[in-house]
């Protein structure tokens, strides 16, 4: 059922992007290489051997990008900073002033057009120089990330009041270090993801405290991290094992990062139990899930100003018992997921159109984490290949999902403060290159001038923003 109504008056509407996916200029003006530059330059790593060397050329199109944002009518724009564009070596002894100028131009342009910048400090593109010393498996990155963040607060924080430390930390840990499908291309599913997540959480807390101690009083901004969350539904709703599997799916996917921050400074009990138990069966001297000291728990707990999340789709879950010998985050979790064949497809195999899951997820966050203020930082749908401008499926997706968010606010009392769609324009979609398109604006990648043109969904999203929801006709 469709609900008419509007969002709270101060609700904020926006659109998202990330540095490596749109900027291009991969070695322009003194920028250092990132792990994505290195990874995409190896033939065979990316579909069609695509890369982000030029991408949407946003590095040279600041004014044009701002024009697109104005035309959409968004109140905020979420983008990420390329660490290696600002510190080519990853360290603050190598400040690249041309890179800093680029972000200043972008931020000033947004502010001049009354568009609030939402800035992600880390959206997967680690400076290659820091991968060379072990990347996120090396705890020295806690200090190095903090020094990068500190520089960004100091340099941009007079105008930027909304910060995100890490985008999708679960993807960094699992897809980067567990399956190795993303750079740094490490395939160590049993141990590395837990080790990396442990360091990411400490790095996040460190940066939060730096903001709190040095900048909050004068700048008055907010900061948190934003996990990726699929909603998990039990495959057989009457089977208690499937119900438990759905909860375990969520605890391993998001609780891994949010339980320490929003609850008690520590990992979810079910994770500690499952990983500990399986490690014991594997005759390991201790659990593969590292432990926080009491001081660390105290330091991590409460390091948030809001709950940010990226959400796209829903899965059906059921319990699976893996053989004890399999060392993997996946087998520790012990959950298999499938989709319902009646669900509509998208251009991405993992993304099924399941708006009902969005409302359930928002309600779950409210109940699980004591009703925090929530900002949706990504939500959207792809198509495969170049299907032109009449993207009715995208209009349908946004209308359905945003209406479910409205129900969560109006009927369930969820404290949802803002919604940011993914993404402004078609761009480099990670491992699938330019094959999957998520944009409101179509980009013609075969034309060197990379023209952007609005799809039908852009007009529809503008109307929803303009009406602040779905007022009763």
CSV table of C-alpha atoms in Angstrom, one decimal:
chain,number,residue,atom,x,y,z
A,1,UNK,CA,0.0,0.0,0.0
A,2,UNK,CA,1.1,3.5,-0.9
A,3,UNK,CA,1.0,6.2,1.8
A,4,UNK,CA,0.5,9.9,1.2
A,5,UNK,CA,2.3,12.3,3.3
A,6,UNK,CA,5.5,14.4,3.7
A,7,UNK,CA,8.7,14.2,5.6
A,8,UNK,CA,9.6,16.5,8.5
A,9,UNK,CA,10.2,20.1,7.5
A,10,UNK,CA,13.9,20.0,8.0
A,11,UNK,CA,14.4,16.7,6.2
A,12,UNK,CA,17.4,16.8,3.9
A,13,UNK,CA,17.5,15.4,0.4
A,14,UNK,CA,20.7,14.7,-1.5
A,15,UNK,CA,22.7,12.6,-3.9
A,16,UNK,CA,26.0,10.7,-3.5
A,17,UNK,CA,29.2,10.0,-5.4
A,18,UNK,CA,32.8,8.9,-4.6
A,19,UNK,CA,36.2,10.2,-5.7
A,20,UNK,CA,37.6,7.2,-7.6
A,21,UNK,CA,34.2,6.6,-9.4
A,22,UNK,CA,33.9,10.1,-10.9
A,23,UNK,CA,37.0,12.3,-10.6
A,24,UNK,CA,39.4,10.8,-13.1
A,25,UNK,CA,42.6,12.9,-13.2
A,26,UNK,CA,44.3,9.8,-11.6
A,27,UNK,CA,47.8,11.2,-11.9
A,28,UNK,CA,46.9,14.9,-12.5
A,29,UNK,CA,48.7,17.8,-10.7
A,30,UNK,CA,50.8,15.7,-8.4
A,31,UNK,CA,48.2,13.2,-7.2
A,32,UNK,CA,49.7,9.9,-6.0
A,33,UNK,CA,48.4,6.5,-7.0
A,34,UNK,CA,45.8,4.7,-4.9
A,35,UNK,CA,45.2,1.0,-4.6
A,36,UNK,CA,42.4,1.3,-7.1
A,37,UNK,CA,44.7,2.9,-9.6
A,38,UNK,CA,47.1,0.0,-9.2
A,39,UNK,CA,44.4,-2.6,-9.3
A,40,UNK,CA,42.6,-1.3,-12.4
A,41,UNK,CA,45.9,-1.1,-14.3
A,42,UNK,CA,46.4,-4.9,-14.1
A,43,UNK,CA,44.7,-6.4,-17.2
A,44,UNK,CA,41.8,-8.8,-16.3
A,45,UNK,CA,41.0,-7.3,-12.9
A,46,UNK,CA,38.1,-5.2,-14.1
A,47,UNK,CA,35.3,-5.9,-16.7
A,48,UNK,CA,36.4,-4.8,-20.2
A,49,UNK,CA,39.7,-3.7,-18.6
A,50,UNK,CA,37.9,-0.4,-17.7
A,51,UNK,CA,39.5,1.9,-15.2
A,52,UNK,CA,38.9,5.2,-13.5
A,53,UNK,CA,41.8,7.1,-15.1
A,54,UNK,CA,39.3,9.6,-16.6
A,55,UNK,CA,35.9,8.2,-15.3
A,56,UNK,CA,33.5,11.2,-15.5
A,57,UNK,CA,36.4,13.7,-15.5
A,58,UNK,CA,34.8,15.5,-12.5
A,59,UNK,CA,38.3,16.7,-11.6
A,60,UNK,CA,37.9,19.1,-14.5
A,61,UNK,CA,34.2,19.6,-14.4
A,62,UNK,CA,33.4,21.2,-11.0
A,63,UNK,CA,31.1,23.8,-12.4
A,64,UNK,CA,29.3,21.3,-14.6
A,65,UNK,CA,28.7,18.9,-11.6
A,66,UNK,CA,27.4,21.8,-9.5
A,67,UNK,CA,25.0,22.7,-12.3
A,68,UNK,CA,23.7,19.1,-12.4
A,69,UNK,CA,23.1,19.3,-8.6
A,70,UNK,CA,21.3,22.6,-8.9
A,71,UNK,CA,19.1,21.2,-11.6
A,72,UNK,CA,18.1,18.2,-9.4
A,73,UNK,CA,17.2,20.5,-6.6
A,74,UNK,CA,19.1,18.6,-3.9
A,75,UNK,CA,19.9,20.2,-0.5
A,76,UNK,CA,23.1,18.2,0.0
A,77,UNK,CA,25.8,16.4,-2.0
A,78,UNK,CA,27.8,13.6,-0.6
A,79,UNK,CA,31.2,13.1,-2.1
A,80,UNK,CA,34.5,11.6,-1.0
A,81,UNK,CA,38.0,13.0,-0.7
A,82,UNK,CA,40.9,11.1,-2.5
A,83,UNK,CA,43.5,10.7,0.2
A,84,UNK,CA,46.3,10.3,-2.3
A,85,UNK,CA,45.1,13.5,-4.1
A,86,UNK,CA,45.7,15.4,-0.9
A,87,UNK,CA,48.6,13.5,0.5
A,88,UNK,CA,50.3,11.7,-2.5
A,89,UNK,CA,52.4,9.5,-0.1
A,90,UNK,CA,49.5,9.1,2.3
A,91,UNK,CA,51.5,11.2,4.9
A,92,UNK,CA,51.1,14.8,5.8
A,93,UNK,CA,54.7,15.6,4.8
A,94,UNK,CA,53.5,15.4,1.2
A,95,UNK,CA,50.6,17.9,0.9
A,96,UNK,CA,49.5,18.5,-2.7
A,97,UNK,CA,48.1,22.0,-2.8
A,98,UNK,CA,46.6,21.5,-6.3
A,99,UNK,CA,44.5,18.6,-4.9
A,100,UNK,CA,43.5,20.8,-1.9
A,101,UNK,CA,42.5,23.5,-4.4
A,102,UNK,CA,40.2,21.2,-6.3
A,103,UNK,CA,38.2,20.3,-3.1
A,104,UNK,CA,38.1,23.9,-2.0
A,105,UNK,CA,36.6,24.9,-5.4
A,106,UNK,CA,34.0,22.1,-5.1
A,107,UNK,CA,33.1,22.9,-1.5
A,108,UNK,CA,33.0,26.7,-2.1
A,109,UNK,CA,30.8,26.1,-5.2
A,110,UNK,CA,28.4,23.9,-3.2
A,111,UNK,CA,28.1,26.4,-0.4
A,112,UNK,CA,27.6,29.3,-2.8
A,113,UNK,CA,24.6,27.3,-4.2
A,114,UNK,CA,23.2,26.5,-0.8
A,115,UNK,CA,24.1,22.8,-1.2
A,116,UNK,CA,25.4,21.2,2.0
A,117,UNK,CA,28.6,19.2,1.5
A,118,UNK,CA,28.6,15.7,3.1
A,119,UNK,CA,32.2,14.5,3.0
A,120,UNK,CA,33.4,10.9,3.2
A,121,UNK,CA,37.0,10.7,4.3
A,122,UNK,CA,37.6,7.2,3.1
A,123,UNK,CA,35.7,5.6,0.2
A,124,UNK,CA,38.1,2.6,-0.5
A,125,UNK,CA,40.9,4.4,-2.3
A,126,UNK,CA,43.9,3.9,0.0
A,127,UNK,CA,47.1,5.6,-1.1
A,128,UNK,CA,49.3,2.8,-2.7
A,129,UNK,CA,52.2,4.0,-0.6
A,130,UNK,CA,50.3,3.0,2.6
A,131,UNK,CA,49.3,-0.4,1.1
A,132,UNK,CA,53.0,-0.9,0.6
A,133,UNK,CA,53.5,-1.0,4.4
A,134,UNK,CA,50.6,-3.4,4.9
A,135,UNK,CA,47.5,-1.3,4.4
A,136,UNK,CA,44.7,-1.8,6.9
A,137,UNK,CA,46.4,-4.8,8.4
A,138,UNK,CA,49.0,-2.5,9.8
A,139,UNK,CA,47.9,-0.6,12.9
A,140,UNK,CA,50.2,2.3,12.1
A,141,UNK,CA,47.3,3.3,9.7
A,142,UNK,CA,45.3,4.4,12.7
A,143,UNK,CA,47.7,7.3,13.2
A,144,UNK,CA,48.1,8.0,9.5
A,145,UNK,CA,44.3,8.1,8.9
A,146,UNK,CA,43.9,10.4,11.9
A,147,UNK,CA,46.5,12.8,10.6
A,148,UNK,CA,44.8,12.9,7.2
A,149,UNK,CA,41.4,13.5,8.9
A,150,UNK,CA,42.9,16.1,11.1
A,151,UNK,CA,44.2,18.0,8.1
A,152,UNK,CA,40.8,17.8,6.4
A,153,UNK,CA,38.9,19.1,9.4
A,154,UNK,CA,41.4,21.9,9.7
A,155,UNK,CA,41.3,22.8,6.0
A,156,UNK,CA,37.6,22.2,5.0
A,157,UNK,CA,35.8,22.1,8.4
A,158,UNK,CA,34.9,25.8,8.4
A,159,UNK,CA,32.5,24.9,5.5
A,160,UNK,CA,32.0,21.2,5.9
A,161,UNK,CA,29.7,20.3,8.9
A,162,UNK,CA,28.8,16.7,8.0
A,163,UNK,CA,31.5,14.0,7.9
A,164,UNK,CA,31.7,10.3,7.3
A,165,UNK,CA,34.8,8.4,8.4
A,166,UNK,CA,34.5,5.1,6.5
A,167,UNK,CA,32.2,4.1,3.7
A,168,UNK,CA,31.1,0.5,4.0
A,169,UNK,CA,33.7,-0.9,6.3
A,170,UNK,CA,32.4,-4.4,5.9
A,171,UNK,CA,33.3,-4.2,2.2
A,172,UNK,CA,36.8,-2.9,2.9
A,173,UNK,CA,37.4,-5.8,5.3
A,174,UNK,CA,35.7,-8.7,3.5
A,175,UNK,CA,35.8,-7.9,-0.2
A,176,UNK,CA,39.3,-6.3,0.0
A,177,UNK,CA,40.9,-8.7,2.4
A,178,UNK,CA,38.7,-11.8,2.6
A,179,UNK,CA,37.6,-12.6,-1.0
A,180,UNK,CA,40.2,-10.3,-2.6
A,181,UNK,CA,37.7,-9.2,-5.3
A,182,UNK,CA,38.6,-5.6,-4.6
A,183,UNK,CA,42.1,-4.2,-3.9
A,184,UNK,CA,44.3,-4.8,-2.1
A,185,UNK,CA,43.3,-8.1,-3.5
A,186,UNK,CA,44.1,-10.2,-0.4
A,187,UNK,CA,42.4,-13.6,-0.1
A,188,UNK,CA,42.6,-14.5,3.6
A,189,UNK,CA,38.9,-15.1,4.5
A,190,UNK,CA,39.5,-16.6,8.0
A,191,UNK,CA,41.6,-13.9,9.7
A,192,UNK,CA,42.4,-10.8,7.7
A,193,UNK,CA,38.8,-9.4,7.6
A,194,UNK,CA,38.6,-9.5,11.4
A,195,UNK,CA,42.1,-8.0,11.9
A,196,UNK,CA,41.3,-5.2,9.4
A,197,UNK,CA,37.9,-4.5,10.9
A,198,UNK,CA,39.5,-4.2,14.3
A,199,UNK,CA,41.9,-1.6,13.0
A,200,UNK,CA,39.1,0.3,11.1
A,201,UNK,CA,37.1,0.6,14.3
A,202,UNK,CA,40.0,2.0,16.3
A,203,UNK,CA,40.8,4.4,13.4
A,204,UNK,CA,37.2,5.5,13.3
A,205,UNK,CA,37.1,6.1,17.1
A,206,UNK,CA,40.4,8.0,16.9
A,207,UNK,CA,39.2,10.3,14.2
A,208,UNK,CA,35.9,10.8,16.0
A,209,UNK,CA,37.8,11.9,19.2
A,210,UNK,CA,40.1,14.2,17.2
A,211,UNK,CA,37.0,15.9,15.8
A,212,UNK,CA,35.4,16.0,19.3
A,213,UNK,CA,38.5,17.3,21.1
A,214,UNK,CA,39.8,19.8,18.5
A,215,UNK,CA,37.1,20.9,16.2
A,216,UNK,CA,33.6,20.3,17.4
A,217,UNK,CA,33.3,23.4,19.6
A,218,UNK,CA,34.4,25.8,16.8
A,219,UNK,CA,33.0,24.0,13.8
A,220,UNK,CA,29.8,22.4,15.2
A,221,UNK,CA,29.6,19.5,12.7
A,222,UNK,CA,28.7,15.8,13.0
A,223,UNK,CA,30.6,12.7,12.2
A,224,UNK,CA,29.9,8.9,12.0
A,225,UNK,CA,30.7,6.0,9.8
A,226,UNK,CA,28.3,4.5,7.3
A,227,UNK,CA,27.9,0.7,6.9
A,228,UNK,CA,26.2,-1.2,4.0
A,229,UNK,CA,23.1,-3.1,5.1
A,230,UNK,CA,21.0,-5.5,3.2
A,231,UNK,CA,17.8,-6.4,5.0
A,232,UNK,CA,17.7,-10.1,5.9
A,233,UNK,CA,14.4,-11.9,6.0
A,234,UNK,CA,14.1,-15.6,7.2
A,235,UNK,CA,13.5,-17.8,4.2
A,236,UNK,CA,10.8,-19.7,6.1
A,237,UNK,CA,9.3,-17.2,8.6
A,238,UNK,CA,7.9,-20.0,10.8
A,239,UNK,CA,11.3,-21.7,11.2
A,240,UNK,CA,13.1,-20.4,14.4
A,241,UNK,CA,16.4,-21.4,12.9
A,242,UNK,CA,15.8,-19.2,9.8
A,243,UNK,CA,14.7,-16.4,12.1
A,244,UNK,CA,17.9,-16.7,14.0
A,245,UNK,CA,19.9,-16.9,10.8
A,246,UNK,CA,18.4,-13.6,9.6
A,247,UNK,CA,19.5,-11.9,12.8
A,248,UNK,CA,23.0,-13.5,12.6
A,249,UNK,CA,23.3,-12.3,9.0
A,250,UNK,CA,22.7,-8.7,10.2
A,251,UNK,CA,24.9,-9.0,13.3
A,252,UNK,CA,27.8,-10.2,11.1
A,253,UNK,CA,27.2,-7.7,8.3
A,254,UNK,CA,26.5,-4.6,10.3
A,255,UNK,CA,26.6,-5.4,14.0
A,256,UNK,CA,30.3,-6.1,13.5
A,257,UNK,CA,30.9,-2.4,13.2
A,258,UNK,CA,27.8,-0.8,14.8
A,259,UNK,CA,27.6,-2.9,18.0
A,260,UNK,CA,30.9,-1.6,19.3
A,261,UNK,CA,30.0,2.0,18.4
A,262,UNK,CA,26.3,2.2,19.3
A,263,UNK,CA,26.1,-0.3,22.1
A,264,UNK,CA,28.9,-1.4,24.4
A,265,UNK,CA,32.2,-0.9,22.7
A,266,UNK,CA,32.4,-4.6,21.8
A,267,UNK,CA,31.5,-7.1,19.0
A,268,UNK,CA,28.0,-8.7,19.1
A,269,UNK,CA,27.8,-11.7,21.4
A,270,UNK,CA,26.9,-14.0,18.5
A,271,UNK,CA,30.0,-13.1,16.6
A,272,UNK,CA,32.3,-13.6,19.6
A,273,UNK,CA,30.6,-17.0,20.3
A,274,UNK,CA,30.6,-18.3,16.7
A,275,UNK,CA,34.1,-17.2,15.8
A,276,UNK,CA,35.5,-18.2,19.2
A,277,UNK,CA,33.8,-21.6,19.0
A,278,UNK,CA,34.9,-22.4,15.5
A,279,UNK,CA,38.5,-21.2,16.3
A,280,UNK,CA,38.5,-23.6,19.2
A,281,UNK,CA,37.3,-26.5,17.0
A,282,UNK,CA,40.2,-25.5,14.6
A,283,UNK,CA,42.6,-26.0,17.5
A,284,UNK,CA,43.7,-22.3,17.3
A,285,UNK,CA,45.3,-20.9,20.5
A,286,UNK,CA,42.8,-18.0,20.5
A,287,UNK,CA,39.8,-16.7,18.6
A,288,UNK,CA,40.3,-15.3,15.1
A,289,UNK,CA,38.1,-12.4,16.2
A,290,UNK,CA,40.5,-10.1,18.1
A,291,UNK,CA,39.4,-8.8,21.5
A,292,UNK,CA,39.2,-5.2,22.7
A,293,UNK,CA,40.7,-4.1,26.0
A,294,UNK,CA,38.4,-2.4,28.5
A,295,UNK,CA,40.0,0.9,27.6
A,296,UNK,CA,39.5,0.4,23.9
A,297,UNK,CA,35.8,-0.5,24.5
A,298,UNK,CA,35.3,2.7,26.4
A,299,UNK,CA,37.1,4.6,23.7
A,300,UNK,CA,35.0,3.2,20.8
A,301,UNK,CA,31.6,3.2,22.5
A,302,UNK,CA,29.5,6.3,21.6
A,303,UNK,CA,31.7,7.5,18.7
A,304,UNK,CA,28.8,8.6,16.6
A,305,UNK,CA,26.5,11.6,16.0
A,306,UNK,CA,24.1,9.8,13.8
A,307,UNK,CA,23.5,6.4,12.1
A,308,UNK,CA,24.5,6.5,8.5
A,309,UNK,CA,23.6,3.6,6.1
A,310,UNK,CA,23.8,2.5,2.5
A,311,UNK,CA,20.9,0.3,1.6
A,312,UNK,CA,19.9,-1.3,-1.7
A,313,UNK,CA,18.2,-4.7,-1.3
A,314,UNK,CA,16.9,-7.7,0.7
A,315,UNK,CA,18.0,-11.3,1.0
A,316,UNK,CA,16.3,-14.5,2.3
A,317,UNK,CA,18.4,-16.3,4.8
A,318,UNK,CA,18.7,-19.8,6.2
A,319,UNK,CA,21.1,-21.6,8.6
A,320,UNK,CA,24.0,-23.6,7.1
A,321,UNK,CA,26.5,-25.6,9.1
A,322,UNK,CA,29.9,-25.5,7.5
A,323,UNK,CA,32.5,-28.1,8.2
A,324,UNK,CA,34.7,-27.1,11.1
A,325,UNK,CA,37.8,-27.0,9.0
A,326,UNK,CA,36.6,-24.1,6.8
A,327,UNK,CA,38.3,-20.9,8.0
A,328,UNK,CA,36.2,-18.0,6.7
A,329,UNK,CA,34.0,-15.1,7.9
A,330,UNK,CA,31.3,-16.7,5.7
A,331,UNK,CA,31.4,-20.1,7.4
A,332,UNK,CA,31.7,-18.4,10.9
A,333,UNK,CA,28.5,-16.7,10.1
A,334,UNK,CA,26.8,-19.9,9.0
A,335,UNK,CA,24.1,-18.3,6.9
A,336,UNK,CA,23.2,-18.8,3.3
A,337,UNK,CA,21.2,-16.2,1.4
A,338,UNK,CA,19.0,-16.5,-1.6
A,339,UNK,CA,16.5,-14.2,-3.4
A,340,UNK,CA,12.9,-14.7,-4.4
A,341,UNK,CA,12.5,-15.2,-8.1
A,342,UNK,CA,9.4,-13.0,-8.1
A,343,UNK,CA,11.5,-10.0,-7.1
A,344,UNK,CA,12.3,-7.5,-9.9
A,345,UNK,CA,15.9,-7.5,-11.2
A,346,UNK,CA,18.3,-4.6,-11.8
A,347,UNK,CA,21.5,-4.3,-13.8
A,348,UNK,CA,23.4,-5.8,-10.8
A,349,UNK,CA,23.0,-9.5,-10.0
A,350,UNK,CA,23.0,-8.8,-6.2
A,351,UNK,CA,20.4,-6.1,-6.4
A,352,UNK,CA,16.7,-7.1,-6.4
A,353,UNK,CA,13.9,-4.5,-6.0
A,354,UNK,CA,12.6,-5.1,-2.5
A,355,UNK,CA,11.2,-1.9,-1.1
A,356,UNK,CA,9.5,-3.7,1.9
A,357,UNK,CA,12.9,-4.5,3.3
A,358,UNK,CA,13.8,-0.8,3.6
A,359,UNK,CA,11.0,0.0,6.1
A,360,UNK,CA,11.8,-3.1,8.1
A,361,UNK,CA,15.5,-2.2,8.2
A,362,UNK,CA,14.8,1.3,9.4
A,363,UNK,CA,12.6,0.0,12.1
A,364,UNK,CA,15.2,-2.6,13.1
A,365,UNK,CA,17.9,0.1,13.5
A,366,UNK,CA,15.5,2.1,15.6
A,367,UNK,CA,14.9,-0.9,17.9
A,368,UNK,CA,18.4,-2.3,17.9
A,369,UNK,CA,20.3,0.9,18.5
A,370,UNK,CA,17.9,2.9,20.7
A,371,UNK,CA,16.3,5.2,18.1
A,372,UNK,CA,19.4,7.1,16.8
A,373,UNK,CA,19.0,9.9,14.2
A,374,UNK,CA,19.4,8.1,10.9
A,375,UNK,CA,20.7,9.4,7.5
A,376,UNK,CA,20.4,7.2,4.4
A,377,UNK,CA,23.7,7.9,2.6
A,378,UNK,CA,23.1,5.6,-0.4
A,379,UNK,CA,20.1,4.0,-2.1
A,380,UNK,CA,19.6,3.3,-5.8
A,381,UNK,CA,19.3,1.0,-8.7
A,382,UNK,CA,21.4,0.1,-11.8
A,383,UNK,CA,20.8,-0.9,-15.4
A,384,UNK,CA,23.2,-2.8,-17.6
A,385,UNK,CA,24.6,-1.2,-20.6
A,386,UNK,CA,23.4,1.9,-22.2
A,387,UNK,CA,19.6,2.0,-22.1
A,388,UNK,CA,19.1,5.6,-22.8
A,389,UNK,CA,17.0,8.1,-20.9
A,390,UNK,CA,13.5,6.7,-20.2
A,391,UNK,CA,14.5,4.8,-17.0
A,392,UNK,CA,11.0,3.9,-15.7
A,393,UNK,CA,12.4,1.1,-13.5
A,394,UNK,CA,14.6,3.7,-11.6
A,395,UNK,CA,11.6,6.0,-11.1
A,396,UNK,CA,9.6,3.0,-9.8
A,397,UNK,CA,12.5,2.0,-7.5
A,398,UNK,CA,12.9,5.4,-5.9
A,399,UNK,CA,9.2,6.1,-5.6
A,400,UNK,CA,8.7,2.7,-3.8
A,401,UNK,CA,11.7,2.9,-1.6
A,402,UNK,CA,11.2,6.5,-0.5
A,403,UNK,CA,7.5,5.7,0.2
A,404,UNK,CA,8.6,2.9,2.5
A,405,UNK,CA,11.0,5.3,4.2
A,406,UNK,CA,8.0,7.7,4.7
A,407,UNK,CA,6.1,4.8,6.3
A,408,UNK,CA,9.0,4.2,8.7
A,409,UNK,CA,8.9,7.9,9.7
A,410,UNK,CA,5.1,8.4,9.9
A,411,UNK,CA,3.9,5.0,11.1
A,412,UNK,CA,6.9,3.6,13.0
A,413,UNK,CA,8.4,6.7,14.5
A,414,UNK,CA,11.8,6.2,13.0
A,415,UNK,CA,14.1,9.3,13.4
A,416,UNK,CA,15.1,9.6,9.8
A,417,UNK,CA,16.7,13.0,9.1
A,418,UNK,CA,17.9,12.7,5.5
A,419,UNK,CA,18.0,10.6,2.4
A,420,UNK,CA,20.8,10.6,-0.2
A,421,UNK,CA,20.3,8.7,-3.4
A,422,UNK,CA,23.1,6.9,-5.3
A,423,UNK,CA,24.2,8.3,-7.7
A,424,UNK,CA,24.4,11.7,-9.4
A,425,UNK,CA,25.6,10.3,-12.7
A,426,UNK,CA,26.7,7.1,-14.4
A,427,UNK,CA,30.2,6.3,-13.3
A,428,UNK,CA,33.0,3.7,-12.8
A,429,UNK,CA,31.1,0.9,-11.0
A,430,UNK,CA,34.2,-0.8,-9.4
A,431,UNK,CA,34.8,-4.3,-10.6
A,432,UNK,CA,32.2,-4.2,-13.3
A,433,UNK,CA,33.7,-1.1,-14.9
A,434,UNK,CA,31.2,1.1,-16.9
A,435,UNK,CA,28.8,-1.8,-17.5
A,436,UNK,CA,26.4,-1.0,-14.7
A,437,UNK,CA,24.9,2.5,-14.5
A,438,UNK,CA,23.3,3.9,-11.4
A,439,UNK,CA,23.0,7.6,-12.4
A,440,UNK,CA,20.2,10.1,-12.5
A,441,UNK,CA,22.3,11.6,-15.3
A,442,UNK,CA,23.4,9.6,-18.3
A,443,UNK,CA,27.0,9.9,-19.2
A,444,UNK,CA,28.1,9.2,-22.8
A,445,UNK,CA,31.5,7.5,-22.2
A,446,UNK,CA,32.2,7.1,-25.9
A,447,UNK,CA,32.2,10.9,-26.4
A,448,UNK,CA,35.5,12.4,-25.2
A,449,UNK,CA,33.7,15.4,-23.7
A,450,UNK,CA,31.6,13.0,-21.5
A,451,UNK,CA,28.3,14.9,-21.9
A,452,UNK,CA,25.8,14.4,-19.0
A,453,UNK,CA,22.0,14.4,-19.8
A,454,UNK,CA,19.2,13.8,-17.3
A,455,UNK,CA,17.2,10.6,-17.4
A,456,UNK,CA,13.5,10.6,-16.7
A,457,UNK,CA,14.2,9.6,-13.0
A,458,UNK,CA,16.0,12.8,-12.4
A,459,UNK,CA,12.8,14.8,-13.0
A,460,UNK,CA,10.9,12.5,-10.8
A,461,UNK,CA,13.4,12.7,-7.9
A,462,UNK,CA,13.3,16.5,-8.2
A,463,UNK,CA,9.6,16.4,-7.8
A,464,UNK,CA,9.8,14.3,-4.7
A,465,UNK,CA,12.4,16.7,-3.2
A,466,UNK,CA,10.3,19.7,-4.2
A,467,UNK,CA,7.2,18.2,-2.5
A,468,UNK,CA,9.2,16.8,0.4
A,469,UNK,CA,7.6,13.4,-0.1
A,470,UNK,CA,4.2,12.5,-1.4
A,471,UNK,CA,1.5,15.0,-0.5
A,472,UNK,CA,-2.0,13.8,-0.9
A,473,UNK,CA,-3.2,15.0,-4.4
